[in-house]
Amino acid sequence: AQRVTQPEKLLSVFKGAPVELKCNYSYSGSPELFWYVQYSRQRLQLLLRHISRESIKGFTADLNKGETSFHLKKPFAQEEDSAMYYCALPNFGNEKLTFGTGTRLTIIP
Amino acid sequence: GAGVSQSPRYKVAKRGQDVALRCDPISGHVSLFWYQQALGQGPEFLTYFQNEAQLDKSGLPSDRFFAERPEGSVSTLKIQRTQQEDSAVYLCASRTGGPLTGELFFGEGSRLTVL
């Protein structure tokens, strides 16, 4: 069965420091992954997806098949990055998204 | 429109009561999803509709859970004889496009507390 693991429930980083949110997955095929974000008092929304190879709000995520990881990175944290972050993996052959348990990122001013 | 709309935002039910949660998706979105999010957990898939057809209900935890989307727009998630373990935030999302290229647009959720 496929699985998404986010090992850190909480992560605090100083403003201006690099950020790395970890995501590991278990999947037998060739995965396509997503990062979703929930800012305070806002709804869950898409941040970025692997298939688009994009950088959003300074965040990037690289798929590492050898390490089965899709870590989210940003070189210089900003206060507005404080939020809950979820890594998600689509199921092959159906419409489900499997979400990780999330990491709450707090940027310290 | 304003995005995916869910009601009620908060619902308190006594154990054994039936509840109904409503989702109004973004106009024109064919795909509609229900997710359950327990405290401290990520969203977990419940069921999926394409227009009015319920194509996947494999995530519904028991036969007390029932979802419908009769006209391919508004959807209702019904929980019969609620139990304490049903306490969670129920998220509705709609999407245009496919699973890899499309984007899920979530509602604010309905927080259910069963006493």
PDB file of N, CA, C and O in Angstrom, chain A residues 36-95:
ATOM      1  N   TYR A  36       0.737  20.531  -0.376  1.00  0.00           N
ATOM      2  CA  TYR A  36      -0.376  21.413  -0.063  1.00  0.00           C
ATOM      3  C   TYR A  36      -0.027  22.197   1.193  1.00  0.00           C
ATOM      4  O   TYR A  36       0.715  21.727   2.051  1.00  0.00           O
ATOM      5  N   VAL A  37      -0.600  23.401   1.327  1.00  0.00           N
ATOM      6  CA  VAL A  37      -0.290  24.274   2.453  1.00  0.00           C
ATOM      7  C   VAL A  37      -1.585  24.844   3.021  1.00  0.00           C
ATOM      8  O   VAL A  37      -2.554  25.082   2.285  1.00  0.00           O
ATOM      9  N   GLN A  38      -1.597  25.001   4.332  1.00  0.00           N
ATOM     10  CA  GLN A  38      -2.740  25.641   4.986  1.00  0.00           C
ATOM     11  C   GLN A  38      -2.216  26.746   5.893  1.00  0.00           C
ATOM     12  O   GLN A  38      -1.611  26.468   6.942  1.00  0.00           O
ATOM     13  N   TYR A  39      -2.413  27.996   5.472  1.00  0.00           N
ATOM     14  CA  TYR A  39      -2.061  29.142   6.295  1.00  0.00           C
ATOM     15  C   TYR A  39      -3.128  29.335   7.361  1.00  0.00           C
ATOM     16  O   TYR A  39      -4.251  28.857   7.234  1.00  0.00           O
ATOM     17  N   SER A  40      -2.752  30.084   8.409  1.00  0.00           N
ATOM     18  CA  SER A  40      -3.669  30.292   9.534  1.00  0.00           C
ATOM     19  C   SER A  40      -4.989  30.885   9.048  1.00  0.00           C
ATOM     20  O   SER A  40      -5.007  31.856   8.286  1.00  0.00           O
ATOM     21  N   ARG A  41      -6.084  30.243   9.456  1.00  0.00           N
ATOM     22  CA  ARG A  41      -7.439  30.703   9.134  1.00  0.00           C
ATOM     23  C   ARG A  41      -7.732  30.722   7.631  1.00  0.00           C
ATOM     24  O   ARG A  41      -8.607  31.449   7.182  1.00  0.00           O
ATOM     25  N   GLN A  42      -6.995  29.933   6.874  1.00  0.00           N
ATOM     26  CA  GLN A  42      -7.286  29.789   5.451  1.00  0.00           C
ATOM     27  C   GLN A  42      -7.531  28.321   5.134  1.00  0.00           C
ATOM     28  O   GLN A  42      -7.261  27.433   5.945  1.00  0.00           O
ATOM     29  N   ARG A  43      -8.028  28.071   3.955  1.00  0.00           N
ATOM     30  CA  ARG A  43      -8.301  26.694   3.566  1.00  0.00           C
ATOM     31  C   ARG A  43      -7.058  26.043   2.964  1.00  0.00           C
ATOM     32  O   ARG A  43      -6.120  26.733   2.549  1.00  0.00           O
ATOM     33  N   LEU A  44      -7.077  24.739   2.941  1.00  0.00           N
ATOM     34  CA  LEU A  44      -5.985  23.970   2.357  1.00  0.00           C
ATOM     35  C   LEU A  44      -5.876  24.290   0.861  1.00  0.00           C
ATOM     36  O   LEU A  44      -6.888  24.339   0.149  1.00  0.00           O
ATOM     37  N   GLN A  45      -4.663  24.508   0.385  1.00  0.00           N
ATOM     38  CA  GLN A  45      -4.488  24.883  -1.028  1.00  0.00           C
ATOM     39  C   GLN A  45      -3.213  24.265  -1.569  1.00  0.00           C
ATOM     40  O   GLN A  45      -2.262  23.990  -0.824  1.00  0.00           O
ATOM     41  N   LEU A  46      -3.197  24.103  -2.880  1.00  0.00           N
ATOM     42  CA  LEU A  46      -2.026  23.541  -3.542  1.00  0.00           C
ATOM     43  C   LEU A  46      -0.868  24.530  -3.498  1.00  0.00           C
ATOM     44  O   LEU A  46      -1.042  25.716  -3.798  1.00  0.00           O
ATOM     45  N   LEU A  47       0.310  24.044  -3.139  1.00  0.00           N
ATOM     46  CA  LEU A  47       1.510  24.879  -3.186  1.00  0.00           C
ATOM     47  C   LEU A  47       2.283  24.582  -4.477  1.00  0.00           C
ATOM     48  O   LEU A  47       2.525  25.475  -5.275  1.00  0.00           O
ATOM     49  N   LEU A  48       2.658  23.321  -4.651  1.00  0.00           N
ATOM     50  CA  LEU A  48       3.318  22.981  -5.912  1.00  0.00           C
ATOM     51  C   LEU A  48       3.173  21.483  -6.186  1.00  0.00           C
ATOM     52  O   LEU A  48       2.838  20.698  -5.306  1.00  0.00           O
ATOM     53  N   ARG A  49       3.425  21.139  -7.431  1.00  0.00           N
ATOM     54  CA  ARG A  49       3.330  19.730  -7.840  1.00  0.00           C
ATOM     55  C   ARG A  49       4.572  19.359  -8.623  1.00  0.00           C
ATOM     56  O   ARG A  49       5.117  20.177  -9.369  1.00  0.00           O
ATOM     57  N   HIS A  50       5.002  18.117  -8.451  1.00  0.00           N
ATOM     58  CA  HIS A  50       6.239  17.670  -9.090  1.00  0.00           C
ATOM     59  C   HIS A  50       6.157  17.749 -10.602  1.00  0.00           C
ATOM     60  O   HIS A  50       7.120  18.137 -11.269  1.00  0.00           O
ATOM     61  N   ILE A  51       5.004  17.432 -11.167  1.00  0.00           N
ATOM     62  CA  ILE A  51       4.881  17.335 -12.617  1.00  0.00           C
ATOM     63  C   ILE A  51       5.141  18.670 -13.299  1.00  0.00           C
ATOM     64  O   ILE A  51       5.541  18.725 -14.457  1.00  0.00           O
ATOM     65  N   SER A  52       4.953  19.762 -12.570  1.00  0.00           N
ATOM     66  CA  SER A  52       5.125  21.083 -13.167  1.00  0.00           C
ATOM     67  C   SER A  52       6.543  21.608 -13.027  1.00  0.00           C
ATOM     68  O   SER A  52       6.876  22.619 -13.637  1.00  0.00           O
ATOM     69  N   ARG A  53       7.346  20.963 -12.207  1.00  0.00           N
ATOM     70  CA  ARG A  53       8.748  21.373 -11.982  1.00  0.00           C
ATOM     71  C   ARG A  53       8.828  22.876 -11.670  1.00  0.00           C
ATOM     72  O   ARG A  53       9.646  23.590 -12.233  1.00  0.00           O
ATOM     73  N   GLU A  54       7.957  23.336 -10.824  1.00  0.00           N
ATOM     74  CA  GLU A  54       7.833  24.779 -10.626  1.00  0.00           C
ATOM     75  C   GLU A  54       8.416  25.204  -9.286  1.00  0.00           C
ATOM     76  O   GLU A  54       8.669  24.400  -8.407  1.00  0.00           O
ATOM     77  N   SER A  55       8.622  26.515  -9.190  1.00  0.00           N
ATOM     78  CA  SER A  55       8.997  27.120  -7.912  1.00  0.00           C
ATOM     79  C   SER A  55       7.895  28.100  -7.554  1.00  0.00           C
ATOM     80  O   SER A  55       7.557  28.986  -8.334  1.00  0.00           O
ATOM     81  N   ILE A  56       7.311  27.904  -6.373  1.00  0.00           N
ATOM     82  CA  ILE A  56       6.201  28.743  -5.942  1.00  0.00           C
ATOM     83  C   ILE A  56       6.574  29.388  -4.616  1.00  0.00           C
ATOM     84  O   ILE A  56       6.992  28.698  -3.679  1.00  0.00           O
ATOM     85  N   LYS A  57       6.466  30.694  -4.549  1.00  0.00           N
ATOM     86  CA  LYS A  57       6.789  31.447  -3.327  1.00  0.00           C
ATOM     87  C   LYS A  57       8.199  31.116  -2.841  1.00  0.00           C
ATOM     88  O   LYS A  57       8.475  31.111  -1.642  1.00  0.00           O
ATOM     89  N   GLY A  58       9.077  30.811  -3.780  1.00  0.00           N
ATOM     90  CA  GLY A  58      10.461  30.517  -3.435  1.00  0.00           C
ATOM     91  C   GLY A  58      10.711  29.078  -3.025  1.00  0.00           C
ATOM     92  O   GLY A  58      11.848  28.688  -2.771  1.00  0.00           O
ATOM     93  N   PHE A  59       9.642  28.272  -2.968  1.00  0.00           N
ATOM     94  CA  PHE A  59       9.771  26.870  -2.600  1.00  0.00           C
ATOM     95  C   PHE A  59      10.007  26.006  -3.839  1.00  0.00           C
ATOM     96  O   PHE A  59       9.432  26.239  -4.891  1.00  0.00           O
ATOM     97  N   THR A  60      10.842  24.987  -3.673  1.00  0.00           N
ATOM     98  CA  THR A  60      11.033  23.962  -4.684  1.00  0.00           C
ATOM     99  C   THR A  60      10.995  22.598  -4.010  1.00  0.00           C
ATOM    100  O   THR A  60      11.187  22.498  -2.783  1.00  0.00           O
ATOM    101  N   ALA A  61      10.753  21.577  -4.804  1.00  0.00           N
ATOM    102  CA  ALA A  61      10.774  20.214  -4.276  1.00  0.00           C
ATOM    103  C   ALA A  61      11.323  19.307  -5.359  1.00  0.00           C
ATOM    104  O   ALA A  61      10.855  19.351  -6.496  1.00  0.00           O
ATOM    105  N   ASP A  62      12.291  18.515  -5.011  1.00  0.00           N
ATOM    106  CA  ASP A  62      12.915  17.600  -5.954  1.00  0.00           C
ATOM    107  C   ASP A  62      12.565  16.166  -5.596  1.00  0.00           C
ATOM    108  O   ASP A  62      12.688  15.761  -4.435  1.00  0.00           O
ATOM    109  N   LEU A  63      12.172  15.433  -6.605  1.00  0.00           N
ATOM    110  CA  LEU A  63      11.868  14.029  -6.395  1.00  0.00           C
ATOM    111  C   LEU A  63      13.170  13.234  -6.436  1.00  0.00           C
ATOM    112  O   LEU A  63      13.907  13.304  -7.426  1.00  0.00           O
ATOM    113  N   ASN A  64      13.452  12.493  -5.399  1.00  0.00           N
ATOM    114  CA  ASN A  64      14.633  11.641  -5.334  1.00  0.00           C
ATOM    115  C   ASN A  64      14.154  10.202  -5.234  1.00  0.00           C
ATOM    116  O   ASN A  64      13.756   9.737  -4.156  1.00  0.00           O
ATOM    117  N   LYS A  65      14.169   9.508  -6.348  1.00  0.00           N
ATOM    118  CA  LYS A  65      13.619   8.151  -6.369  1.00  0.00           C
ATOM    119  C   LYS A  65      14.489   7.185  -5.567  1.00  0.00           C
ATOM    120  O   LYS A  65      13.985   6.228  -4.981  1.00  0.00           O
ATOM    121  N   GLY A  66      15.786   7.443  -5.537  1.00  0.00           N
ATOM    122  CA  GLY A  66      16.666   6.557  -4.772  1.00  0.00           C
ATOM    123  C   GLY A  66      16.367   6.600  -3.280  1.00  0.00           C
ATOM    124  O   GLY A  66      16.391   5.573  -2.599  1.00  0.00           O
ATOM    125  N   GLU A  67      16.084   7.799  -2.791  1.00  0.00           N
ATOM    126  CA  GLU A  67      15.768   7.964  -1.371  1.00  0.00           C
ATOM    127  C   GLU A  67      14.254   7.980  -1.123  1.00  0.00           C
ATOM    128  O   GLU A  67      13.835   8.175   0.024  1.00  0.00           O
ATOM    129  N   THR A  68      13.483   7.823  -2.157  1.00  0.00           N
ATOM    130  CA  THR A  68      12.006   7.916  -2.102  1.00  0.00           C
ATOM    131  C   THR A  68      11.586   9.139  -1.287  1.00  0.00           C
ATOM    132  O   THR A  68      10.836   9.036  -0.293  1.00  0.00           O
ATOM    133  N   SER A  69      12.085  10.287  -1.703  1.00  0.00           N
ATOM    134  CA  SER A  69      11.796  11.519  -0.974  1.00  0.00           C
ATOM    135  C   SER A  69      11.334  12.611  -1.921  1.00  0.00           C
ATOM    136  O   SER A  69      11.616  12.585  -3.137  1.00  0.00           O
ATOM    137  N   PHE A  70      10.628  13.578  -1.347  1.00  0.00           N
ATOM    138  CA  PHE A  70      10.135  14.752  -2.090  1.00  0.00           C
ATOM    139  C   PHE A  70      10.147  15.915  -1.111  1.00  0.00           C
ATOM    140  O   PHE A  70       9.141  16.514  -0.783  1.00  0.00           O
ATOM    141  N   HIS A  71      11.345  16.249  -0.646  1.00  0.00           N
ATOM    142  CA  HIS A  71      11.480  17.283   0.384  1.00  0.00           C
ATOM    143  C   HIS A  71      11.207  18.660  -0.197  1.00  0.00           C
ATOM    144  O   HIS A  71      11.615  18.985  -1.316  1.00  0.00           O
ATOM    145  N   LEU A  72      10.583  19.505   0.607  1.00  0.00           N
ATOM    146  CA  LEU A  72      10.256  20.877   0.210  1.00  0.00           C
ATOM    147  C   LEU A  72      11.320  21.806   0.778  1.00  0.00           C
ATOM    148  O   LEU A  72      11.620  21.753   1.969  1.00  0.00           O
ATOM    149  N   LYS A  73      11.854  22.677  -0.080  1.00  0.00           N
ATOM    150  CA  LYS A  73      12.981  23.519   0.342  1.00  0.00           C
ATOM    151  C   LYS A  73      12.759  24.972  -0.039  1.00  0.00           C
ATOM    152  O   LYS A  73      12.117  25.272  -1.046  1.00  0.00           O
ATOM    153  N   LYS A  74      13.338  25.821   0.802  1.00  0.00           N
ATOM    154  CA  LYS A  74      13.359  27.252   0.488  1.00  0.00           C
ATOM    155  C   LYS A  74      14.648  27.807   1.072  1.00  0.00           C
ATOM    156  O   LYS A  74      14.967  27.538   2.231  1.00  0.00           O
ATOM    157  N   PRO A  75      15.414  28.571   0.307  1.00  0.00           N
ATOM    158  CA  PRO A  75      16.726  29.009   0.801  1.00  0.00           C
ATOM    159  C   PRO A  75      16.658  30.024   1.938  1.00  0.00           C
ATOM    160  O   PRO A  75      17.518  30.005   2.823  1.00  0.00           O
ATOM    161  N   PHE A  76      15.642  30.893   1.914  1.00  0.00           N
ATOM    162  CA  PHE A  76      15.567  31.951   2.934  1.00  0.00           C
ATOM    163  C   PHE A  76      14.127  32.056   3.440  1.00  0.00           C
ATOM    164  O   PHE A  76      13.257  32.541   2.713  1.00  0.00           O
ATOM    165  N   ALA A  77      13.892  31.631   4.650  1.00  0.00           N
ATOM    166  CA  ALA A  77      12.536  31.612   5.192  1.00  0.00           C
ATOM    167  C   ALA A  77      12.012  33.023   5.440  1.00  0.00           C
ATOM    168  O   ALA A  77      12.758  33.929   5.837  1.00  0.00           O
ATOM    169  N   GLN A  78      10.716  33.183   5.208  1.00  0.00           N
ATOM    170  CA  GLN A  78      10.038  34.443   5.496  1.00  0.00           C
ATOM    171  C   GLN A  78       8.927  34.182   6.505  1.00  0.00           C
ATOM    172  O   GLN A  78       8.393  33.066   6.588  1.00  0.00           O
ATOM    173  N   GLU A  79       8.563  35.228   7.242  1.00  0.00           N
ATOM    174  CA  GLU A  79       7.558  35.051   8.292  1.00  0.00           C
ATOM    175  C   GLU A  79       6.246  34.519   7.733  1.00  0.00           C
ATOM    176  O   GLU A  79       5.561  33.718   8.380  1.00  0.00           O
ATOM    177  N   GLU A  80       5.896  34.929   6.533  1.00  0.00           N
ATOM    178  CA  GLU A  80       4.628  34.500   5.943  1.00  0.00           C
ATOM    179  C   GLU A  80       4.634  33.028   5.522  1.00  0.00           C
ATOM    180  O   GLU A  80       3.607  32.514   5.069  1.00  0.00           O
ATOM    181  N   ASP A  81       5.766  32.361   5.667  1.00  0.00           N
ATOM    182  CA  ASP A  81       5.822  30.931   5.363  1.00  0.00           C
ATOM    183  C   ASP A  81       5.281  30.072   6.504  1.00  0.00           C
ATOM    184  O   ASP A  81       5.096  28.858   6.339  1.00  0.00           O
ATOM    185  N   SER A  82       5.048  30.677   7.650  1.00  0.00           N
ATOM    186  CA  SER A  82       4.488  29.919   8.777  1.00  0.00           C
ATOM    187  C   SER A  82       3.133  29.343   8.382  1.00  0.00           C
ATOM    188  O   SER A  82       2.224  30.077   7.974  1.00  0.00           O
ATOM    189  N   ALA A  83       3.005  28.035   8.486  1.00  0.00           N
ATOM    190  CA  ALA A  83       1.788  27.353   8.024  1.00  0.00           C
ATOM    191  C   ALA A  83       1.916  25.868   8.311  1.00  0.00           C
ATOM    192  O   ALA A  83       2.959  25.393   8.770  1.00  0.00           O
ATOM    193  N   MET A  84       0.861  25.151   7.952  1.00  0.00           N
ATOM    194  CA  MET A  84       0.855  23.693   8.009  1.00  0.00           C
ATOM    195  C   MET A  84       1.098  23.186   6.593  1.00  0.00           C
ATOM    196  O   MET A  84       0.419  23.628   5.659  1.00  0.00           O
ATOM    197  N   TYR A  85       2.033  22.268   6.425  1.00  0.00           N
ATOM    198  CA  TYR A  85       2.392  21.769   5.110  1.00  0.00           C
ATOM    199  C   TYR A  85       2.119  20.262   5.029  1.00  0.00           C
ATOM    200  O   TYR A  85       2.517  19.503   5.919  1.00  0.00           O
ATOM    201  N   TYR A  86       1.476  19.853   3.934  1.00  0.00           N
ATOM    202  CA  TYR A  86       1.151  18.446   3.727  1.00  0.00           C
ATOM    203  C   TYR A  86       1.741  17.981   2.394  1.00  0.00           C
ATOM    204  O   TYR A  86       1.534  18.621   1.358  1.00  0.00           O
ATOM    205  N   CYS A  87       2.410  16.859   2.437  1.00  0.00           N
ATOM    206  CA  CYS A  87       2.871  16.186   1.240  1.00  0.00           C
ATOM    207  C   CYS A  87       1.768  15.205   0.816  1.00  0.00           C
ATOM    208  O   CYS A  87       1.102  14.597   1.682  1.00  0.00           O
ATOM    209  N   ALA A  88       1.547  15.054  -0.498  1.00  0.00           N
ATOM    210  CA  ALA A  88       0.461  14.196  -0.953  1.00  0.00           C
ATOM    211  C   ALA A  88       0.862  13.429  -2.202  1.00  0.00           C
ATOM    212  O   ALA A  88       1.595  13.940  -3.061  1.00  0.00           O
ATOM    213  N   LEU A  89       0.355  12.205  -2.300  1.00  0.00           N
ATOM    214  CA  LEU A  89       0.717  11.279  -3.380  1.00  0.00           C
ATOM    215  C   LEU A  89      -0.557  10.763  -4.043  1.00  0.00           C
ATOM    216  O   LEU A  89      -1.420  10.185  -3.370  1.00  0.00           O
ATOM    217  N   PRO A  90      -0.705  10.956  -5.349  1.00  0.00           N
ATOM    218  CA  PRO A  90      -1.885  10.396  -6.023  1.00  0.00           C
ATOM    219  C   PRO A  90      -1.754   8.882  -6.151  1.00  0.00           C
ATOM    220  O   PRO A  90      -0.657   8.370  -6.349  1.00  0.00           O
ATOM    221  N   ASN A  91      -2.888   8.205  -6.052  1.00  0.00           N
ATOM    222  CA  ASN A  91      -2.913   6.762  -6.290  1.00  0.00           C
ATOM    223  C   ASN A  91      -2.951   6.495  -7.776  1.00  0.00           C
ATOM    224  O   ASN A  91      -3.723   7.118  -8.492  1.00  0.00           O
ATOM    225  N   PHE A  92      -2.152   5.566  -8.231  1.00  0.00           N
ATOM    226  CA  PHE A  92      -2.196   5.201  -9.635  1.00  0.00           C
ATOM    227  C   PHE A  92      -3.506   4.497  -9.930  1.00  0.00           C
ATOM    228  O   PHE A  92      -3.916   3.589  -9.228  1.00  0.00           O
ATOM    229  N   GLY A  93      -4.167   4.917 -10.984  1.00  0.00           N
ATOM    230  CA  GLY A  93      -5.366   4.210 -11.416  1.00  0.00           C
ATOM    231  C   GLY A  93      -6.649   4.681 -10.756  1.00  0.00           C
ATOM    232  O   GLY A  93      -7.726   4.229 -11.124  1.00  0.00           O
ATOM    233  N   ASN A  94      -6.547   5.569  -9.770  1.00  0.00           N
ATOM    234  CA  ASN A  94      -7.782   6.130  -9.228  1.00  0.00           C
ATOM    235  C   ASN A  94      -7.525   7.570  -8.800  1.00  0.00           C
ATOM    236  O   ASN A  94      -6.477   8.125  -9.065  1.00  0.00           O
ATOM    237  N   GLU A  95      -8.516   8.140  -8.192  1.00  0.00           N
ATOM    238  CA  GLU A  95      -8.490   9.578  -7.957  1.00  0.00           C
ATOM    239  C   GLU A  95      -8.032   9.973  -6.566  1.00  0.00           C
ATOM    240  O   GLU A  95      -7.994  11.141  -6.235  1.00  0.00           O
TER     241      GLU A  95
END
